[in-house]
Coordinates of C-alpha atoms in Angstrom, one line a residue:
X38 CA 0.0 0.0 0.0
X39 CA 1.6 3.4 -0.9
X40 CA 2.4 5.7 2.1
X41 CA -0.7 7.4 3.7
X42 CA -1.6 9.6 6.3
X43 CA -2.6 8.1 9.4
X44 CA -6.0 10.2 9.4
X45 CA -6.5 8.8 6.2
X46 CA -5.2 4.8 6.8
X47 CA -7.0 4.6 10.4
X48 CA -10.3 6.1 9.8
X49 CA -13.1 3.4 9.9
X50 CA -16.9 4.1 10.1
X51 CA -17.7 1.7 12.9
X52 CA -21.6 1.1 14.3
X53 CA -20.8 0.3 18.0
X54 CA -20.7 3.9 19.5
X55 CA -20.2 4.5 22.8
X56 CA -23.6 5.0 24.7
X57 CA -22.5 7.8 27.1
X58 CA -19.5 9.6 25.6
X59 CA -20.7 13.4 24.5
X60 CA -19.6 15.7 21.8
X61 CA -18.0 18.6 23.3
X62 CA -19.2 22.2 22.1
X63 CA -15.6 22.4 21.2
X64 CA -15.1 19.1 19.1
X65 CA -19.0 20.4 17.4
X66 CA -17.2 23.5 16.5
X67 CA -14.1 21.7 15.5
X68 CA -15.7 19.6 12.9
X69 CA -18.1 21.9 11.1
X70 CA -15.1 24.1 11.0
X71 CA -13.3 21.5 9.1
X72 CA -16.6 21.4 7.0
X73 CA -16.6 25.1 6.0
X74 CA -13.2 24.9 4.8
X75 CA -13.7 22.4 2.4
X76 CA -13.1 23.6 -1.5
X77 CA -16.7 24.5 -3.3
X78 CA -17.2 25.4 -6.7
X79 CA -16.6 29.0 -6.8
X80 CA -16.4 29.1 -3.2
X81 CA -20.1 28.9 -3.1
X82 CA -19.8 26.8 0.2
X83 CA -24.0 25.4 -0.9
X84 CA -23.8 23.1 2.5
X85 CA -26.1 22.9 5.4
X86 CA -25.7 21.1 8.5
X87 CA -28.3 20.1 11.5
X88 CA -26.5 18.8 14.2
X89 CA -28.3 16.6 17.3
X90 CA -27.2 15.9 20.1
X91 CA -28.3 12.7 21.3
X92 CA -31.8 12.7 23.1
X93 CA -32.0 17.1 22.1
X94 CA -34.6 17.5 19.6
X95 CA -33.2 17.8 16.7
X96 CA -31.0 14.4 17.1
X97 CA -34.7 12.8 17.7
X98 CA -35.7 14.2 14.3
X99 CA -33.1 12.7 12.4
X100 CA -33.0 9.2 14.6
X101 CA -36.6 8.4 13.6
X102 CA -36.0 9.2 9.8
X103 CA -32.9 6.7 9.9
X104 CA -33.7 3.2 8.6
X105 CA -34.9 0.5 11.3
X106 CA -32.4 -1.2 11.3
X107 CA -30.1 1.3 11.5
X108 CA -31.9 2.8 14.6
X109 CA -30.3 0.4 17.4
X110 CA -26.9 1.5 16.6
X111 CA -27.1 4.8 15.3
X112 CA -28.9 5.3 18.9
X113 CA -25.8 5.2 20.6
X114 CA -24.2 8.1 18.9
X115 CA -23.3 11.5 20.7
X116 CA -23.9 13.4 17.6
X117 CA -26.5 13.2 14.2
X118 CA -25.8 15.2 11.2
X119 CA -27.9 15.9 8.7
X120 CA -26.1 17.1 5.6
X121 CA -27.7 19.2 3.1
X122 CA -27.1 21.2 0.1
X123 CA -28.9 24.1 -2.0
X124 CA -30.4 22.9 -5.3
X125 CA -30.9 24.8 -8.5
X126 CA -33.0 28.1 -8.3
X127 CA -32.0 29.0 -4.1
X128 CA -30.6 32.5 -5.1
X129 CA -27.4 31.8 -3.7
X130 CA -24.9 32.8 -7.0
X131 CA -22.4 30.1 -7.5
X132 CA -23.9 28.2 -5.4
X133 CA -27.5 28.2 -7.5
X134 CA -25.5 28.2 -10.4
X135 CA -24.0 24.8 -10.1
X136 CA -26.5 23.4 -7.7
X137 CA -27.7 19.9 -7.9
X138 CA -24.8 17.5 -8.8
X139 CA -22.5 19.8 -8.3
X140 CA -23.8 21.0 -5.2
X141 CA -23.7 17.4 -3.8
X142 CA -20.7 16.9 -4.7
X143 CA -19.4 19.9 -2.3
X144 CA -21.1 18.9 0.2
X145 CA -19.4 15.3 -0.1
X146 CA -16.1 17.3 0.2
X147 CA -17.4 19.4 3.6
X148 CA -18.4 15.5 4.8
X149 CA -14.8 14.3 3.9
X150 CA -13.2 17.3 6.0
X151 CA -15.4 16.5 8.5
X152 CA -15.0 13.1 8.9
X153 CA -10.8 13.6 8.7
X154 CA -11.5 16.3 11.4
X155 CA -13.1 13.4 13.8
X156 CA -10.6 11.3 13.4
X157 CA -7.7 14.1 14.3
X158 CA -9.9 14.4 17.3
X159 CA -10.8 10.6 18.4
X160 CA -13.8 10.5 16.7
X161 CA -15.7 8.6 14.2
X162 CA -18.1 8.7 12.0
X163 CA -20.6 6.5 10.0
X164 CA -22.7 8.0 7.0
X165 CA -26.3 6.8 7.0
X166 CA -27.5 8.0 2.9
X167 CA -30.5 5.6 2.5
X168 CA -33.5 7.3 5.1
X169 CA -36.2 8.8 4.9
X170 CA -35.3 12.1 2.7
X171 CA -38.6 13.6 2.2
X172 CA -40.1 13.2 6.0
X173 CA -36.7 14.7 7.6
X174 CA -36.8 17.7 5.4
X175 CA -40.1 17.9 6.7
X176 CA -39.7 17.4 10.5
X177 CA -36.7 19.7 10.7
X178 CA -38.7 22.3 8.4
X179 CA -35.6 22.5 6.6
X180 CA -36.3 26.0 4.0
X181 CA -37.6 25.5 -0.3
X182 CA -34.5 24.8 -2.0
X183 CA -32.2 22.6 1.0
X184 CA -32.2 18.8 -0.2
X185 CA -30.9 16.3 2.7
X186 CA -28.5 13.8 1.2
X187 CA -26.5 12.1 4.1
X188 CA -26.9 12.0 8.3
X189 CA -23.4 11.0 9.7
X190 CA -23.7 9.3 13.2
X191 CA -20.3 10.8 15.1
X192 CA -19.8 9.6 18.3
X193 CA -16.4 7.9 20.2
X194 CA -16.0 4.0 19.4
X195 CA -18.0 1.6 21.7
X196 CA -17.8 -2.3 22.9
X197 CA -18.8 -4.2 19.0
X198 CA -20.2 -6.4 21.3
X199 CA -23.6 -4.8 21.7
X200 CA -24.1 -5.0 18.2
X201 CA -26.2 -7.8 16.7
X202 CA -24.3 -10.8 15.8
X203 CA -24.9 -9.9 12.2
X204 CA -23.2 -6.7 12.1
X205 CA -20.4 -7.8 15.0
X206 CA -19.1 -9.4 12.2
X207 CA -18.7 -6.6 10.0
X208 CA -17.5 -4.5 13.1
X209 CA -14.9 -6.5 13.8
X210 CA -13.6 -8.2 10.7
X211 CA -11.1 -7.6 8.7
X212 CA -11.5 -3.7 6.8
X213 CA -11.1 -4.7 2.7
X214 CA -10.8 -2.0 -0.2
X215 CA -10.7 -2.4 -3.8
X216 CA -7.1 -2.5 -5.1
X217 CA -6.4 0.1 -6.6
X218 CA -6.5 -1.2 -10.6
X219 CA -9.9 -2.1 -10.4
X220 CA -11.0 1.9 -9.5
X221 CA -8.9 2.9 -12.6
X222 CA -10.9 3.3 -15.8
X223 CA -8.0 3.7 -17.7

């Protein structure tokens, strides 16, 4: 494997959290810090963020538009995030401009940041895309023109143990990636 940066080679998206650690008003700040910083077509920055902490209302909001059986874990999380991101027609210059794919594609880039940013502090993160899009949108009464794509579950790393057997497994095996030639179209 070539040489790569630790936050880069030891970042894993686990689903055993830890049931009573908290994210910090600092470590919040930290990460959607590292989010605003991320490059943006024309610096249009067309991300949005609603971050729960667990059992506040807004984490409630998000936990019950997850999938079911994503629910038990996702839980156990200190934080929920949804990310967002302006579509076509928002008013926002650049950001309008090139909404849509585009757009979703910067906010993928604020996520990554993110998600290195958690594991510079101890953190971790696990992206949750497939929920329910339409009723969180609704039950945060996110604005006309703010699609949700991805919640991320952040949280410190808890006992794999109190996962179902099923995704123990996962927790705990063996991390695989594609090599390398098989992501290379050409």
């Amino acid at each position: 494997m070539a040489d790569l940066t630790p936050l880069l080679a030891f970042r894993w998206s686990p689903r055993a959290f830890d049931p009573a650690a908290t994210l910090t008003p600092d470590e919040a700040a930290s990460l959607l810090e590292a989010a605003r910083w991320a490059p943006s077509t024309g610096n249009g920055q067309p991300w949005r963020f609603a971050l729960g902490h667990r059992d506040d209302e807004t984490w409630k909001r998000i936990l019950v538009n997850l999938p079911s059986d994503d629910q038990p874990w996702a839980r156990h999380a200190a934080a929920l995030l949804l990310g967002a991101h302006l579509t076509a027609g928002t008013g926002h210059g650049t950001a309008a401009r090139d909404a849509g794919t585009g757009a979703a594609y910067d906010l993928g880039q604020a996520v990554a940041h993110l998600t290195v940013q958690a594991t510079a502090l101890g953190l971790y993160v696990r992206q949750i895309a497939g929920f329910d899009h339409a009723g969180l949108a609704a039950d945060l009464d996110l604005p006309a023109g703010v699609r949700p794509l991805v919640v991320a579950a952040v949280g410190r790393l808890g006992d794999p143990s109190s996962l179902p057997a099923a995704l123990r497994e996962q927790e705990v095996g063996l991390r695989r990636r594609r090599p390398l030639a098989d992501l290379l179209l050409r």
